[in-house]
Coordinates of C-alpha atoms in Angstrom, one line a residue:
M1 CA -71.0 -215.4 104.3
I2 CA -67.6 -216.7 103.4
Q3 CA -65.6 -219.1 105.7
G4 CA -62.0 -219.9 105.3
K5 CA -58.4 -219.8 106.4
I6 CA -56.1 -216.7 106.3
E7 CA -53.3 -217.9 104.0
G8 CA -51.2 -214.8 103.6
I9 CA -50.6 -211.2 104.5
S10 CA -50.8 -208.1 102.3
D11 CA -48.2 -205.5 102.0
D12 CA -50.3 -203.2 104.2
G13 CA -50.7 -205.9 106.9
L14 CA -54.1 -207.3 106.2
G15 CA -54.8 -211.0 106.3
T16 CA -55.7 -212.5 102.9
L17 CA -58.4 -215.1 102.2
E18 CA -58.9 -216.5 98.7
K19 CA -62.4 -217.3 97.5
D20 CA -63.3 -218.3 93.9
G21 CA -60.0 -216.9 92.7
R22 CA -60.4 -213.5 94.4
L23 CA -58.8 -212.2 97.5
I24 CA -60.6 -210.9 100.5
Y25 CA -58.6 -208.6 102.8
V26 CA -59.3 -209.0 106.5
P27 CA -57.9 -206.5 109.1
F28 CA -56.6 -207.8 112.5
A29 CA -56.3 -211.3 111.0
Y30 CA -53.1 -213.3 110.6
P31 CA -51.9 -216.3 108.6
G32 CA -53.5 -219.5 110.1
D33 CA -56.6 -217.8 111.5
M34 CA -60.0 -219.3 110.6
V35 CA -62.6 -216.6 109.9
V36 CA -66.2 -216.1 108.8
V37 CA -66.6 -213.0 106.7
K38 CA -70.1 -211.6 106.9
G39 CA -69.7 -208.3 105.1
T40 CA -67.2 -206.5 102.8
K41 CA -66.7 -203.2 101.1
R42 CA -64.7 -202.3 97.9
R43 CA -61.9 -199.8 98.4
F44 CA -59.2 -199.1 95.8
G45 CA -60.2 -202.2 93.9
R46 CA -60.0 -204.6 96.8
R47 CA -62.7 -206.4 98.8
I48 CA -62.0 -205.6 102.5
A49 CA -63.9 -207.4 105.3
T50 CA -66.0 -205.0 107.4
D51 CA -67.8 -207.6 109.4
F52 CA -66.1 -210.9 110.3
E53 CA -65.8 -213.4 113.1
L54 CA -62.7 -215.2 114.3
I55 CA -63.6 -218.9 114.7
G56 CA -60.1 -220.4 115.0
E57 CA -56.9 -218.8 116.2
S58 CA -53.6 -219.0 114.4
P59 CA -50.6 -220.2 116.4
L60 CA -49.1 -216.8 115.5
R61 CA -51.6 -215.0 117.7
Q62 CA -51.2 -213.5 121.2
G63 CA -53.6 -211.7 123.5
A64 CA -53.8 -208.0 122.8
R65 CA -52.8 -205.7 125.7
C66 CA -55.0 -202.8 124.7
P67 CA -58.8 -202.9 125.3
H68 CA -59.3 -200.9 122.1
F69 CA -57.6 -203.4 119.8
G70 CA -59.8 -204.5 116.9
T71 CA -61.4 -201.1 116.6
C72 CA -58.6 -198.6 116.9
G73 CA -56.6 -198.0 113.8
G74 CA -53.3 -197.5 115.6
C75 CA -52.1 -201.1 116.1
L76 CA -53.2 -203.5 113.4
W77 CA -50.7 -206.2 114.5
Q78 CA -51.1 -206.1 118.3
G79 CA -52.7 -209.5 118.2
L80 CA -49.7 -211.0 116.5
K81 CA -46.7 -212.4 118.4
Y82 CA -43.9 -209.8 118.2
R83 CA -41.2 -212.0 116.8
E84 CA -43.7 -213.3 114.1
G85 CA -44.4 -209.7 113.2
L86 CA -40.7 -209.0 112.7
R87 CA -40.5 -212.1 110.4
L88 CA -43.5 -210.9 108.4
K89 CA -42.0 -207.4 108.0
A90 CA -38.8 -208.8 106.6
E91 CA -40.9 -211.0 104.2
I92 CA -43.0 -208.1 103.0
F93 CA -39.8 -206.0 102.4
E94 CA -38.2 -208.8 100.4
R95 CA -41.3 -209.5 98.5
T96 CA -41.5 -205.8 97.6
T97 CA -37.9 -204.9 96.9
G98 CA -36.2 -208.3 96.2
I99 CA -33.7 -207.6 99.1
S100 CA -33.3 -210.0 101.9
A101 CA -32.4 -208.0 105.1
P102 CA -32.1 -208.8 108.8
V103 CA -34.6 -207.0 111.0
K104 CA -33.8 -205.5 114.4
G105 CA -36.6 -205.4 116.9
S106 CA -37.4 -202.3 119.1
P107 CA -35.8 -202.4 122.5
K108 CA -39.2 -201.6 123.9
V109 CA -42.6 -202.6 122.4
W110 CA -44.8 -200.9 125.0
G111 CA -44.6 -197.3 126.0
F112 CA -42.2 -196.6 123.1
R113 CA -44.0 -193.8 121.2
N114 CA -42.9 -190.3 122.1
V115 CA -45.9 -188.6 120.6
S116 CA -49.6 -189.1 120.3
N117 CA -52.2 -187.0 118.5
F118 CA -55.5 -187.4 120.3
I119 CA -58.4 -186.2 118.1
V120 CA -61.1 -184.3 120.1
T121 CA -64.5 -184.8 118.6
S122 CA -68.2 -184.8 119.5
E123 CA -68.1 -188.6 118.9
G124 CA -65.3 -189.2 121.4
I125 CA -61.7 -188.3 122.3
G126 CA -58.9 -190.5 121.3
L127 CA -57.8 -192.1 118.0
K128 CA -59.4 -192.9 114.7
E129 CA -61.2 -196.2 114.1
Y130 CA -59.7 -198.5 111.5
G131 CA -61.2 -198.0 108.1
N132 CA -63.7 -195.4 109.2
P133 CA -62.6 -191.8 108.7
L134 CA -65.5 -190.5 110.8
G135 CA -65.2 -193.0 113.6
V136 CA -63.3 -192.2 116.8
V137 CA -62.4 -194.6 119.6
D138 CA -63.1 -192.9 122.9
L139 CA -59.8 -193.8 124.4
R140 CA -59.2 -194.9 128.0
E141 CA -55.5 -195.9 127.6
C142 CA -52.8 -196.4 125.0
P143 CA -50.1 -199.0 126.0
V144 CA -47.9 -198.1 123.1
F145 CA -47.7 -194.4 124.1
S146 CA -47.6 -193.7 127.8
K147 CA -48.8 -194.9 131.2
K148 CA -49.9 -191.3 131.7
T149 CA -52.4 -191.4 128.8
P150 CA -55.4 -191.6 131.2
E151 CA -54.1 -188.6 133.1
Y152 CA -53.7 -186.5 129.9
L153 CA -57.2 -187.4 128.7
R154 CA -58.8 -186.8 132.1
A155 CA -57.2 -183.4 132.2
L156 CA -58.5 -182.6 128.7
R157 CA -62.0 -183.7 129.4
N158 CA -62.2 -181.6 132.6
F159 CA -60.7 -178.6 130.9
L160 CA -63.3 -178.8 128.1
K161 CA -66.1 -179.2 130.7
E162 CA -64.9 -176.1 132.7
T163 CA -64.4 -173.8 129.7
G164 CA -67.3 -175.0 127.6
L165 CA -65.1 -175.3 124.5
R166 CA -66.8 -177.5 121.9
P167 CA -65.1 -180.7 120.5
W168 CA -64.7 -180.8 116.7
N169 CA -67.6 -182.2 114.7
L170 CA -66.1 -184.3 111.9
R171 CA -69.3 -184.3 109.8
R172 CA -70.2 -180.6 110.1
K173 CA -66.6 -179.4 110.4
T174 CA -67.5 -177.1 113.3
G175 CA -66.2 -176.8 116.8
D176 CA -63.5 -175.2 118.9
V177 CA -60.9 -177.9 119.8
H178 CA -59.6 -180.4 117.2
Y179 CA -56.6 -182.2 118.6
L180 CA -54.5 -182.6 121.8
Q181 CA -50.9 -183.5 120.9
V182 CA -48.7 -184.8 123.7
R183 CA -44.9 -185.4 123.4
E184 CA -42.7 -187.1 125.9
G185 CA -38.9 -187.2 126.1
K186 CA -38.5 -190.9 126.9
F187 CA -35.0 -190.4 128.1
T188 CA -35.4 -186.9 129.7
G189 CA -38.9 -187.2 131.2
E190 CA -39.9 -183.8 129.7
V191 CA -43.4 -183.4 128.5
M192 CA -44.9 -181.0 125.9
V193 CA -48.7 -180.5 125.6
N194 CA -50.1 -178.8 122.5
L195 CA -53.8 -178.0 122.1
I196 CA -54.8 -177.5 118.5
A197 CA -57.9 -175.3 118.5
H198 CA -59.9 -173.2 116.0
V199 CA -60.3 -170.3 118.5
K200 CA -57.9 -168.0 120.2
P201 CA -57.8 -168.5 124.0
S202 CA -59.2 -165.9 126.4
G203 CA -57.2 -165.1 129.5
E204 CA -59.5 -167.4 131.6
M205 CA -59.0 -170.2 129.1
L206 CA -55.3 -169.9 129.3
E207 CA -55.3 -170.0 133.0
A208 CA -57.5 -173.1 133.1
F209 CA -55.2 -174.7 130.5
K210 CA -52.1 -174.1 132.6
N211 CA -53.8 -175.4 135.7
Y212 CA -55.1 -178.6 134.2
F213 CA -51.8 -179.4 132.4
S214 CA -49.4 -178.2 135.1
L215 CA -47.5 -181.4 134.6
A216 CA -46.1 -180.1 131.2
D217 CA -42.7 -178.6 130.9
S218 CA -43.8 -176.9 127.7
L219 CA -47.4 -175.8 127.0
Y220 CA -48.7 -174.6 123.6
W221 CA -51.9 -173.4 122.2
S222 CA -51.9 -173.8 118.4
L223 CA -54.4 -171.8 116.3
K224 CA -55.9 -173.9 113.5
R225 CA -57.3 -171.7 110.6
D226 CA -58.4 -174.5 108.3
E227 CA -60.8 -177.4 108.5
R228 CA -58.3 -180.1 107.5
D229 CA -58.3 -183.1 109.8
D230 CA -54.7 -182.9 110.9
P231 CA -52.9 -181.8 114.1
R232 CA -51.4 -178.7 112.7
G233 CA -51.7 -175.0 113.6
E234 CA -49.8 -171.8 114.4
A235 CA -48.0 -172.7 117.6
G236 CA -48.1 -170.2 120.4
L237 CA -46.3 -170.8 123.6
A238 CA -48.7 -170.6 126.5
A239 CA -46.4 -171.5 129.4
G240 CA -43.0 -173.1 130.1
E241 CA -40.1 -173.8 127.8
P242 CA -40.3 -173.3 124.0
Y243 CA -38.8 -176.8 123.5
I244 CA -38.5 -180.1 125.2
R245 CA -35.4 -182.2 124.9
E246 CA -34.8 -185.8 124.0
R247 CA -31.5 -187.6 124.7
V248 CA -30.4 -190.4 122.3
G249 CA -27.0 -191.8 123.2
N250 CA -24.8 -188.8 123.6
V251 CA -26.8 -186.5 121.4
T252 CA -29.5 -184.0 122.6
Y253 CA -32.4 -183.0 120.3
L254 CA -34.7 -180.1 120.8
I255 CA -38.4 -180.8 120.0
H256 CA -41.0 -178.2 119.0
P257 CA -44.7 -178.8 118.1
N258 CA -44.0 -178.0 114.4
S259 CA -40.9 -180.2 114.0
F260 CA -40.9 -183.9 112.9
F261 CA -39.0 -186.3 115.1
Q262 CA -38.9 -190.1 114.8
T263 CA -41.7 -191.5 117.0
N264 CA -39.8 -194.3 118.7
S265 CA -36.9 -192.9 120.8
H266 CA -35.9 -196.3 122.0
A267 CA -35.4 -197.8 118.5
L268 CA -33.9 -194.5 117.2
T269 CA -30.5 -195.5 118.6
L270 CA -30.6 -198.6 116.4
L271 CA -31.6 -196.5 113.3
L272 CA -28.8 -194.0 113.9
R273 CA -26.2 -196.7 114.4
A274 CA -27.2 -198.4 111.2
V275 CA -26.8 -195.2 109.3
E276 CA -23.4 -194.6 111.0
D277 CA -22.2 -198.1 110.2
F278 CA -22.9 -197.7 106.5
T279 CA -21.4 -194.2 106.3
D280 CA -17.8 -193.9 105.0
G281 CA -15.3 -191.2 104.3
E282 CA -15.2 -187.7 105.8
R283 CA -17.7 -185.4 104.1
V284 CA -21.4 -186.2 104.4
L285 CA -24.3 -184.6 102.7
D286 CA -27.6 -185.0 104.6
L287 CA -30.4 -184.5 102.0
Y288 CA -33.9 -184.0 103.4
S289 CA -32.1 -183.3 106.7
G290 CA -35.2 -182.2 108.7
V291 CA -34.2 -181.3 112.3
S292 CA -30.8 -183.0 111.8
T293 CA -31.6 -186.3 113.4
F294 CA -28.9 -188.1 111.3
G295 CA -26.6 -185.2 110.6
V296 CA -25.9 -184.2 114.2
W297 CA -25.5 -187.8 115.3
L298 CA -22.8 -188.3 112.5
A299 CA -21.1 -185.0 113.3
K300 CA -20.8 -186.1 116.9
R301 CA -18.8 -189.0 115.6
G302 CA -16.4 -186.9 113.6
F303 CA -18.0 -186.6 110.2
K304 CA -18.1 -183.2 108.5
V305 CA -21.8 -182.8 107.7
E306 CA -23.7 -180.4 105.5
G307 CA -27.5 -180.7 105.4
V308 CA -30.2 -179.4 102.9
E309 CA -33.8 -179.1 103.9
L310 CA -36.8 -177.3 102.3
N311 CA -38.6 -176.3 105.5
P312 CA -37.0 -173.1 106.9
F313 CA -38.2 -173.9 110.5
A314 CA -36.7 -177.4 110.4
V315 CA -33.3 -175.8 109.2
E316 CA -33.5 -173.4 112.2
M317 CA -34.0 -176.3 114.5
A318 CA -31.3 -178.3 112.9
N319 CA -28.7 -175.6 113.4
K320 CA -29.9 -175.2 117.0
N321 CA -29.3 -178.9 117.5
A322 CA -25.9 -178.6 116.0
L323 CA -25.0 -175.7 118.3
I324 CA -26.2 -177.3 121.6
N325 CA -24.2 -180.5 120.7
G326 CA -21.1 -178.6 119.7
V327 CA -20.6 -180.3 116.4
N328 CA -19.2 -179.5 113.0
A329 CA -22.4 -179.4 110.9
V330 CA -24.2 -176.8 108.9
F331 CA -27.8 -177.0 107.6
K332 CA -29.1 -174.8 104.8
I333 CA -32.5 -174.1 103.2
G334 CA -32.8 -175.6 99.8
R335 CA -34.7 -178.0 97.5
A336 CA -33.1 -181.4 97.2
E337 CA -33.9 -181.4 93.4
E338 CA -31.8 -178.2 93.0
T339 CA -28.9 -179.2 95.2
A340 CA -25.4 -179.4 93.6
I341 CA -24.1 -182.7 94.8
G342 CA -20.4 -182.1 94.9
D343 CA -17.4 -183.7 96.5
Y344 CA -19.0 -185.8 99.2
D345 CA -18.0 -189.3 100.3
T346 CA -21.5 -190.3 101.5
V347 CA -25.0 -188.9 100.8
I348 CA -27.8 -189.7 103.2
V349 CA -31.3 -189.5 101.8
D350 CA -34.5 -189.8 104.0
P351 CA -37.1 -188.7 101.5
P352 CA -40.8 -188.2 101.9
R353 CA -43.0 -191.2 101.3
K354 CA -43.2 -190.6 97.6
G355 CA -39.5 -191.2 97.3
L356 CA -36.7 -189.4 95.5
R357 CA -38.0 -189.2 92.0
E358 CA -35.8 -186.7 90.1
V359 CA -33.3 -186.5 92.9
A360 CA -32.3 -190.1 92.2
E361 CA -31.1 -189.1 88.7
L362 CA -29.0 -186.3 90.3
L363 CA -27.3 -188.9 92.5
V364 CA -26.7 -191.2 89.5
K365 CA -25.0 -188.3 87.6
S366 CA -22.9 -187.3 90.6
G367 CA -19.6 -188.8 91.5
V368 CA -20.7 -189.8 95.0
E369 CA -19.4 -193.2 96.0
R370 CA -22.0 -194.1 98.6
V371 CA -25.7 -193.4 99.2
I372 CA -27.5 -194.4 102.4
Y373 CA -31.2 -194.6 101.6
V374 CA -33.5 -194.5 104.6
S375 CA -37.2 -195.2 104.1
C376 CA -40.4 -196.6 105.6
N377 CA -41.9 -197.0 102.1
P378 CA -40.3 -200.0 100.3
R379 CA -42.4 -199.4 97.2
A380 CA -40.9 -195.9 96.8
F381 CA -37.4 -197.3 97.3
K382 CA -38.0 -200.0 94.7
F383 CA -39.2 -197.4 92.2
D384 CA -36.2 -195.1 92.8
Y385 CA -33.7 -198.0 92.6
E386 CA -35.2 -199.8 89.6
R387 CA -35.8 -196.6 87.5
H388 CA -32.7 -194.6 88.4
L389 CA -30.2 -195.7 91.1
K390 CA -29.6 -199.1 89.7
N391 CA -27.9 -197.6 86.7
A392 CA -25.0 -196.4 88.9
Y393 CA -25.3 -198.2 92.3
R394 CA -25.5 -201.7 93.6
V395 CA -27.0 -202.7 96.9
E396 CA -24.2 -203.4 99.3
N397 CA -26.0 -203.8 102.6
A398 CA -29.5 -203.4 104.1
V399 CA -31.0 -203.6 107.5
L400 CA -34.5 -203.2 108.8
I401 CA -35.3 -201.3 112.1
D402 CA -38.6 -201.8 113.8
M403 CA -39.5 -198.3 114.6
F404 CA -43.3 -199.2 114.6
P405 CA -44.1 -202.2 116.8
H406 CA -47.6 -203.8 116.4
T407 CA -47.9 -202.3 112.9
P408 CA -46.9 -203.7 109.4
H409 CA -44.5 -200.8 108.9
V410 CA -40.7 -201.0 109.2
E411 CA -37.8 -198.6 108.6
A412 CA -35.2 -199.7 106.0
V413 CA -31.6 -198.5 105.8
V414 CA -30.0 -199.5 102.5
E415 CA -26.3 -198.9 101.6
L416 CA -25.8 -198.3 97.9
V417 CA -22.2 -198.3 96.5
R418 CA -21.3 -197.0 93.1
K419 CA -20.6 -199.7 90.5
E420 CA -17.1 -199.9 89.1

């Protein structure tokens, strides 16, 4: 057993305890906590506590609202006072990137998530346990998602009982139903329910599905043809509308089971305004444009926007969003790496977690005056900036938006301006 005080916090949000010159990483622990570590495991070269006891509470602590806190992997920082969490996020970002940036908190810290993917398994229905890929928390509620969570889960359990459909077995990789995805339009009240299953539904199954989830405005049955543990499948409309809508400010977005949309509708306004504040000129290129979250918002404010996105379905959704909002924006299918970056005043990049890589060099060689880099991965930003973008751009401004309360993650918006 090892007893000691948590002195620091790792980049991924674990409390750190030093013993004999080596660090032990403790989940759900914060600076100032006194802990007794009874067991550890090695993962990616680190010793991570698997069995520990809190014997003295840090002044940074607060009572967790969720009964599943400490087991569920969804909210590592729910036991941390919210303002202290914001401060630590800014510290981690500066430690990683060298950039000091203000952080803006989420307008709501409970019930803010607009989507939840409930895994359906023989071990339970809910969310994954922290640090255990085969462990599932049999969920009763989820305060960060929706007050209706018990209703959704009760409907699912009754539906499975009536139809005899088997939950997925994570060890054997067998079963019928793998995930239930629920999306809520936080500002429209619209609900989408999407069942991800390994079997096609019979007529009786579909009728039962419709009856148990009659609260949904849009109902999908997605056929999953692989054994990968993710909430993806071939979406088939079972009942209701093909899309639900979310309203952010004066912009309406269409949401489909297969489209990515920022998970915090309440903080999304802050993110969009940050991008807008850093954008200058008239012509804007939106690389990695997705369903046009940034592009349509900017077009609504008078910018002439062109977007490039690899995923054809996302491009289709982006152009639908532009159409229903009546804006001057066009989105095309293309690879960011092969995009000719022409006469634009501002380029917005919101790359995948791995970062820009070779696209960063394209930006350096372009004549673009201003690049707005949006990312939830500070390490990827640092790599792109130090290896490429720094050769042509300086950091003019940066702001952090807390899109992910009760977690170590934060969204950064960095304004890069070409050096003279």
